[in-house]
Coordinates of C-alpha atoms in Angstrom, one line a residue:
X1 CA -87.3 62.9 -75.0
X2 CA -88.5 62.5 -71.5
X3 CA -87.3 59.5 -69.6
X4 CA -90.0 57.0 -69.3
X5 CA -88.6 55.7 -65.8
X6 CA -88.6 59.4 -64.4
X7 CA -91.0 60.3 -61.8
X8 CA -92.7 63.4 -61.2
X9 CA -91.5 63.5 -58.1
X10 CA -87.8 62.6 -58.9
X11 CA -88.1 65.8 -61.5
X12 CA -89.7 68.2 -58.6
X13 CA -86.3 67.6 -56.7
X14 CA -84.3 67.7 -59.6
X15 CA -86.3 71.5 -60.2
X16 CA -85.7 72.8 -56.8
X17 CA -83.0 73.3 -54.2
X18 CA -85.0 73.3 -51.8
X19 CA -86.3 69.9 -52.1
X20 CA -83.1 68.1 -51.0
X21 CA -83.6 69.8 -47.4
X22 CA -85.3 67.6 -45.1
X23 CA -87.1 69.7 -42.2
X24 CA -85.9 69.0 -38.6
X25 CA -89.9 67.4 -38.2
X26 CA -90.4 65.7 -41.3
X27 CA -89.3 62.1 -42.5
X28 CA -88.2 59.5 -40.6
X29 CA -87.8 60.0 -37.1
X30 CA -84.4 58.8 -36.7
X31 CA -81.2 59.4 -34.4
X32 CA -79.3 63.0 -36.8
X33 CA -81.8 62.2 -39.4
X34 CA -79.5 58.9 -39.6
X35 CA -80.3 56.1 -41.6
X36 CA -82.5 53.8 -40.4
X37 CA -80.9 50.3 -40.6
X38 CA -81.0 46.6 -39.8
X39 CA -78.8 46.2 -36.5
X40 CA -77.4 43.2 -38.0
X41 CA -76.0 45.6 -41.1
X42 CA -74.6 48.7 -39.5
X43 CA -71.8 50.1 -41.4
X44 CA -71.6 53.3 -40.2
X45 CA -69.5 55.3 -37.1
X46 CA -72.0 55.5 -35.0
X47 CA -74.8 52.5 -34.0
X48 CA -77.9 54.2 -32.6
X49 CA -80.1 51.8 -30.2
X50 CA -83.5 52.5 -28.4
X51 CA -84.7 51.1 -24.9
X52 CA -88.3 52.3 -24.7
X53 CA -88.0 50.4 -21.0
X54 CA -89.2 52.0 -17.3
X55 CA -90.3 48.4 -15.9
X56 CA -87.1 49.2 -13.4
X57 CA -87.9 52.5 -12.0
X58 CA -88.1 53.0 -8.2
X59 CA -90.4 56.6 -8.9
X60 CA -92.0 58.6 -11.6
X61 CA -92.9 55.9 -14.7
X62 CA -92.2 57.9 -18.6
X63 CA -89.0 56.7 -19.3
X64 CA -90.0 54.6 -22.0
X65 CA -91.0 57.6 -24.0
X66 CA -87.3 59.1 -24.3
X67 CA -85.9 57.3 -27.3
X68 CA -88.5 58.5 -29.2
X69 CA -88.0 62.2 -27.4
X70 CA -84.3 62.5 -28.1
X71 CA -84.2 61.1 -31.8
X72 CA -86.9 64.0 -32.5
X73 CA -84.8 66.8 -30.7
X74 CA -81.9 65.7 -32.2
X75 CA -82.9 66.4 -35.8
X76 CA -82.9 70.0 -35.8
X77 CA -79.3 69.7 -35.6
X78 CA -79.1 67.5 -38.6
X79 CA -81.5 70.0 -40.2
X80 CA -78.9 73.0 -40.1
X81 CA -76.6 71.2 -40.4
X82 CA -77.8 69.9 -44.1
X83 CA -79.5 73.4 -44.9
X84 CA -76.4 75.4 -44.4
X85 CA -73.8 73.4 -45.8
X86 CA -71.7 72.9 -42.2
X87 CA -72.2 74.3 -39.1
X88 CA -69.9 76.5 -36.5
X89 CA -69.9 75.2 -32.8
X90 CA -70.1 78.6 -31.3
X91 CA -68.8 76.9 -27.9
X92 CA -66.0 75.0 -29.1
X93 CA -65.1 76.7 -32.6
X94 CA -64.8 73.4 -34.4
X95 CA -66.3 73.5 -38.0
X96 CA -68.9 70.6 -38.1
X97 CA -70.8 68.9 -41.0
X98 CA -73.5 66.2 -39.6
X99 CA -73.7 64.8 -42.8
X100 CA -70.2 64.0 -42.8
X101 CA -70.8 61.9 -39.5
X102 CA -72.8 58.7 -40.6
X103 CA -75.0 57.6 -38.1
X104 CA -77.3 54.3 -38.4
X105 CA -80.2 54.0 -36.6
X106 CA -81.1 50.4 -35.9
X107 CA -84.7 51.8 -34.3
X108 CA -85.4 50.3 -30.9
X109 CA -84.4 46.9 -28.9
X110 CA -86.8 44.4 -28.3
X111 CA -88.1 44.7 -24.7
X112 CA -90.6 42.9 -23.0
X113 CA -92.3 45.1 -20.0
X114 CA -93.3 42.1 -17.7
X115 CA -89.9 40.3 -18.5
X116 CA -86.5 42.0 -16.9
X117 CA -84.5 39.1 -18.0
X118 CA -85.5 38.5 -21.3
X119 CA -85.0 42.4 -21.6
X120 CA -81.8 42.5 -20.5
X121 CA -80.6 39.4 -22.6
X122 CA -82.1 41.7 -25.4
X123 CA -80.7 44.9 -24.7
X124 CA -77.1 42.9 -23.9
X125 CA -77.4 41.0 -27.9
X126 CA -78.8 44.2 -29.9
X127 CA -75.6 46.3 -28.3
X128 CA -72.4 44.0 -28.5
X129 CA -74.0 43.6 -32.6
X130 CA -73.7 47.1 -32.8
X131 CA -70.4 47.3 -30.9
X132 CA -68.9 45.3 -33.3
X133 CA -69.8 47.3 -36.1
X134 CA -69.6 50.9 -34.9
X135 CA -69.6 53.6 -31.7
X136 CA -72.7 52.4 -29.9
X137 CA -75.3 55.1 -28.6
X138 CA -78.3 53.7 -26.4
X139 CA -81.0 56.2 -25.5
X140 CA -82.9 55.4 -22.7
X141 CA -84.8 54.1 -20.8
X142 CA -84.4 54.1 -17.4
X143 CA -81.2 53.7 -15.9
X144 CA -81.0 50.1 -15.6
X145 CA -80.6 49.9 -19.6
X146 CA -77.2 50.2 -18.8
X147 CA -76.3 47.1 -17.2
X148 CA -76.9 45.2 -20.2
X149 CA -75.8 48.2 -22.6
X150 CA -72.1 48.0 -21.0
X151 CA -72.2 43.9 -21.0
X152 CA -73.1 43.8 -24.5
X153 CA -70.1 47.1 -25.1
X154 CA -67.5 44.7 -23.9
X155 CA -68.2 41.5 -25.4
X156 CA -69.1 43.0 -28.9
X157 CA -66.2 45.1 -28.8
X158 CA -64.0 42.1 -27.1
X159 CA -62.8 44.5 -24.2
X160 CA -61.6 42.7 -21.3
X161 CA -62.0 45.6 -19.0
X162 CA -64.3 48.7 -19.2
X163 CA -64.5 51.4 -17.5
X164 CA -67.8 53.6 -16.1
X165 CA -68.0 57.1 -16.2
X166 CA -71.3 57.9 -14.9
X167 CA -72.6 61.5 -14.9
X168 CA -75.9 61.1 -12.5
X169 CA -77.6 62.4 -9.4
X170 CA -77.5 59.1 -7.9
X171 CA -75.1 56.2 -7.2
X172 CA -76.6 53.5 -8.8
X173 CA -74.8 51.5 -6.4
X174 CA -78.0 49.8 -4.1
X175 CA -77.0 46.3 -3.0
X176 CA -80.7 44.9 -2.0
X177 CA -84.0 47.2 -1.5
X178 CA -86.3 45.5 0.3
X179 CA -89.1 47.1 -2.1
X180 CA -87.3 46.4 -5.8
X181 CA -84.4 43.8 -4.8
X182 CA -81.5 44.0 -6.6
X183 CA -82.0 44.4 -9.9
X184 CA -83.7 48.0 -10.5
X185 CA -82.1 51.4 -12.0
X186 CA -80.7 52.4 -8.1
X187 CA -78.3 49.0 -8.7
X188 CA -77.4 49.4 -12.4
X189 CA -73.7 50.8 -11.0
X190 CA -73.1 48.1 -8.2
X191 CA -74.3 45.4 -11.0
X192 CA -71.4 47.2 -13.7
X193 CA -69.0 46.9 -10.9
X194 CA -69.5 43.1 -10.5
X195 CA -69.5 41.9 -13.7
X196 CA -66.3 40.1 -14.9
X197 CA -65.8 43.2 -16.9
X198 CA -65.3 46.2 -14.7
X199 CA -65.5 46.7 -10.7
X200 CA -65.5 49.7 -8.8
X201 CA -62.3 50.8 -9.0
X202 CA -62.9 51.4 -12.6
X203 CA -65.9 53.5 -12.3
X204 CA -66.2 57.0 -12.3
X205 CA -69.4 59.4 -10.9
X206 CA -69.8 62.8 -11.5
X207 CA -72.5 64.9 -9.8
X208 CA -73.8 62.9 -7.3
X209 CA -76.3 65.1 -4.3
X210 CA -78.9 64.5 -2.5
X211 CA -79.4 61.7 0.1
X212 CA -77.8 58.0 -0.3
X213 CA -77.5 55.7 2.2
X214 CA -76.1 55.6 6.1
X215 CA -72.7 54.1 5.0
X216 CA -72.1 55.8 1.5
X217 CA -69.1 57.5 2.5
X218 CA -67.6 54.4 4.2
X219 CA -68.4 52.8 1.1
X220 CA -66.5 55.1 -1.3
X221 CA -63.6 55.0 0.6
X222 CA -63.6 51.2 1.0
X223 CA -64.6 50.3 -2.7
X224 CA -62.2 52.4 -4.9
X225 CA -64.9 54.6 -6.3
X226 CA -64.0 57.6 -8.2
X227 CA -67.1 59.4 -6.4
X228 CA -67.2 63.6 -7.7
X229 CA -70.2 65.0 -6.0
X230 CA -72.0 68.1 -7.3
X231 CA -69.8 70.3 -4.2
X232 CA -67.1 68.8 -6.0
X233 CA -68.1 70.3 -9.6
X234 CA -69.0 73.5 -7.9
X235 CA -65.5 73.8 -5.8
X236 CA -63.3 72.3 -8.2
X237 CA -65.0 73.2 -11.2
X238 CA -66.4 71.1 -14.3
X239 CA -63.9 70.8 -16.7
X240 CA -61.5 69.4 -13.9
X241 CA -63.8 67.0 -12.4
X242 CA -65.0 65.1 -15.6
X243 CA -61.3 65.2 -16.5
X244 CA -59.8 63.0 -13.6
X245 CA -62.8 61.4 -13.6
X246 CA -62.2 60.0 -17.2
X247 CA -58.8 59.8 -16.4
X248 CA -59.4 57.2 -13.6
X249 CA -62.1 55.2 -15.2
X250 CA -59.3 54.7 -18.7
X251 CA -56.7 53.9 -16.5
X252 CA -56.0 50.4 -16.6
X253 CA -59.2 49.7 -18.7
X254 CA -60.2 49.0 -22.6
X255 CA -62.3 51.8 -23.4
X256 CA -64.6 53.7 -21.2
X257 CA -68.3 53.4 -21.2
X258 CA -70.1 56.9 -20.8
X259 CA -73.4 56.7 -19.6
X260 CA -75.5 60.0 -18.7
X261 CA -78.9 60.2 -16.8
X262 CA -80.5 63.5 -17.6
X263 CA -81.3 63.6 -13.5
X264 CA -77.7 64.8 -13.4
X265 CA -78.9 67.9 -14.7
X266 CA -81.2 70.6 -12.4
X267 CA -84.6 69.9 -12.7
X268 CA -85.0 74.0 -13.2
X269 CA -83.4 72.8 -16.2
X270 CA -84.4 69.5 -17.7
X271 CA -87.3 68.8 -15.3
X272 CA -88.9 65.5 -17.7
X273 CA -87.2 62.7 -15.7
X274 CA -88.3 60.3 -12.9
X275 CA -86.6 60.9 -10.1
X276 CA -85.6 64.5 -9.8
X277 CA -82.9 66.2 -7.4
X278 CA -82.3 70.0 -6.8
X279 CA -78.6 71.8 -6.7
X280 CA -78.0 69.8 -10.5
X281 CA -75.6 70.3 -13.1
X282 CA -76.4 73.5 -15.6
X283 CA -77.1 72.9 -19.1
X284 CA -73.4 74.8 -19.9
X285 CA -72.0 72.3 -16.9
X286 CA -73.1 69.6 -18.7
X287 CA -72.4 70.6 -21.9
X288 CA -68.5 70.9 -21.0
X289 CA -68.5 67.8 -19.4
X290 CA -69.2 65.9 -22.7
X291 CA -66.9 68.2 -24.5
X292 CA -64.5 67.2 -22.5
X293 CA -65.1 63.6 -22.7
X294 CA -65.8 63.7 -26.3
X295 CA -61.8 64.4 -26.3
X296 CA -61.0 61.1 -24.6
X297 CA -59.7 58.3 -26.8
X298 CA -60.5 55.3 -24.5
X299 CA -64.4 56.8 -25.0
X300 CA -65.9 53.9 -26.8
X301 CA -70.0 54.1 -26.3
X302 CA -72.6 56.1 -24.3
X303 CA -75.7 56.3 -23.4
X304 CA -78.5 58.9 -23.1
X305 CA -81.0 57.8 -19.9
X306 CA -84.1 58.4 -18.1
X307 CA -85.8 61.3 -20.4
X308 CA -89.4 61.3 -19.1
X309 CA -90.7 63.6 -21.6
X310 CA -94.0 63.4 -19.9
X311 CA -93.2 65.2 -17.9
X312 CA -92.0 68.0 -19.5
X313 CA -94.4 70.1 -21.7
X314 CA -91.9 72.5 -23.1
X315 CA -89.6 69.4 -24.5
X316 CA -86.6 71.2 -23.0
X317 CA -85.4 68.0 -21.4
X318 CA -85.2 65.8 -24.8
X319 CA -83.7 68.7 -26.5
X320 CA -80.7 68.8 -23.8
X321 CA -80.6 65.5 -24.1
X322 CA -79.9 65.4 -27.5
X323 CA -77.9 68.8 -27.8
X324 CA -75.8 66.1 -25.1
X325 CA -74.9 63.9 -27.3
X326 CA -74.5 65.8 -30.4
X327 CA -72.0 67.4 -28.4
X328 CA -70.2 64.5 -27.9
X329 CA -70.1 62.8 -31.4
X330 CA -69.3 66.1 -32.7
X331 CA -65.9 66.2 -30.3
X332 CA -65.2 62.2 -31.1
X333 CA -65.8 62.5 -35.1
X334 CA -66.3 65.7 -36.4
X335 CA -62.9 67.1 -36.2

């Protein structure tokens, strides 16, 4: 006797295999193909947070467009993941089953485009809920997102002391532009280092080129700053650069707050962000550097920032950007 409650469509599924497969660009466009979830209920390992914000940027505007960017990319790994039963990380050798890893996806944070405070105080609440639920993941945004992000970390997680490792082209580290003040994504770092939950000496940069200010070197050897430029990475290697650097941001901290702008990366490479900068990281180079910090204990939240995939018509830059973190959940959870 057929079931009176049973749907057709419940018995099409039931019929085929294929039915339980979700394709990489179909359903809900969530974080892994995560669960999309009320932040105030995540019960999951990993939190995943948007902050569709670029009211802070000092150059190209599209910012705003990269949560959106790296949750579609980042489906295609939860796709093969689910279709062949498991995956093999050709790179690291680890076996890996996404749909072993659960991931909530609490959509995006409030943020008010005319309003920096109000979006900060937003960003700040929406991440310490998650951090006191699960590994927090913001996706940015510009880079100022992570002010707020690594406020709300520490008191959701009730850290004391965090520390900063900051893979970017840039310092961050701006004390007063006479054009954005103080408050912009060139001051996010300095603004991390004077909070009561961090200072420089706890922070950690890896990558950093271009031009910076008259007294920047002055300034990293007065303020304790773990400062690995991109000669650095390609003298000393990669794999041992993001190492001491993670090594000095733990030291003497609570956990370690990982935040990645995709400007790290050569714009031959990822070329949808604001404010590019030639002589970048490689995709491999930036790869490693996550599988290394994916290995770190004290790792307790990242963030993905400053995706414009406006400017980008191939989608390579999202795609990195999520392969990015992938590759660090996988090395935290998936072992």
């Amino acid at each position: 006797m057929t079931d009176p409650r049973r749907t057709p469509a419940a018995a099409f599924r039931d019929a085929h295999d294929g039915a339980g497969v979700e394709m990489a660009y179909a359903g809900h466009n969530t974080f892994l193909k995560g669960d999309p979830c009320d932040v105030d209920d995540v019960a999951a390992d990993v939190g995943v947070l948007g902050a569709p914000y670029d009211g802070a940027l000092s150059n190209r505007p599209g910012a705003r467009y990269g949560p959106e960017a790296l949750r579609r990319a980042s489906a295609w790994w939860a796709y093969l993941s689910n279709y062949k039963g498991g995956l093999t990380n050709v790179n690291t050798g680890a076996q890996v089953d996404f749909s072993d890893l659960s991931v909530a996806d609490c959509g995006d944070v409030p943020v008010f485009p005319m309003d920096r405070e109000r979006t900060v105080e937003s960003i700040e609440a929406h991440v310490a809920t998650v951090a006191e639920r699960a590994f927090p993941v913001l996706l940015g945004g510009d880079h100022y997102c992570t002010y707020p992000a690594v406020r709300g970390f520490a008191e959701g997680a009730g850290h004391d002391t965090v520390g900063l490792v900051q893979i970017d082209a840039h310092s961050d580290t701006v004390t007063e532009s006479p054009v954005f003040g103080g408050h912009y994504h060139g001051s996010s770092t300095r603004l991390v280092a004077e909070s009561p939950w961090s200072d420089y000496e706890h922070v950690s940069q890896v990558g950093i080129r271009g031009y910076e200010g008259p007294d920047f070197a002055e300034f990293v050897a007065e303020s304790g700053i773990d400062c690995y430029t991109m000669r650095d990475v390609h003298e000393r290697g990669i794999t041992d650069v993001v190492t001491s650097a993670v090594q000095a941001a733990a030291a003497g901290t609570d956990a370690v707050y990982v935040t990645f702008d995709i400007d790290a990366v050569d714009p031959g490479v990822a070329p949808g962000t604001g404010t590019p900068e030639p002589d970048g990281l490689s995709s491999h180079q930036a790869l490693r550097a996550m599988e290394v910090l994916g290995t770190h204990d004290a790792v307790g939240a990242a963030d993905l920032m400053e995706v414009s995939p406006t400017h980008d018509p191939t989608d390579s830059t999202g795609i990195l950007g999520a392969f990015l973190l992938v590759t660090l959940l996988e090395r935290l959870f998936a072992e």
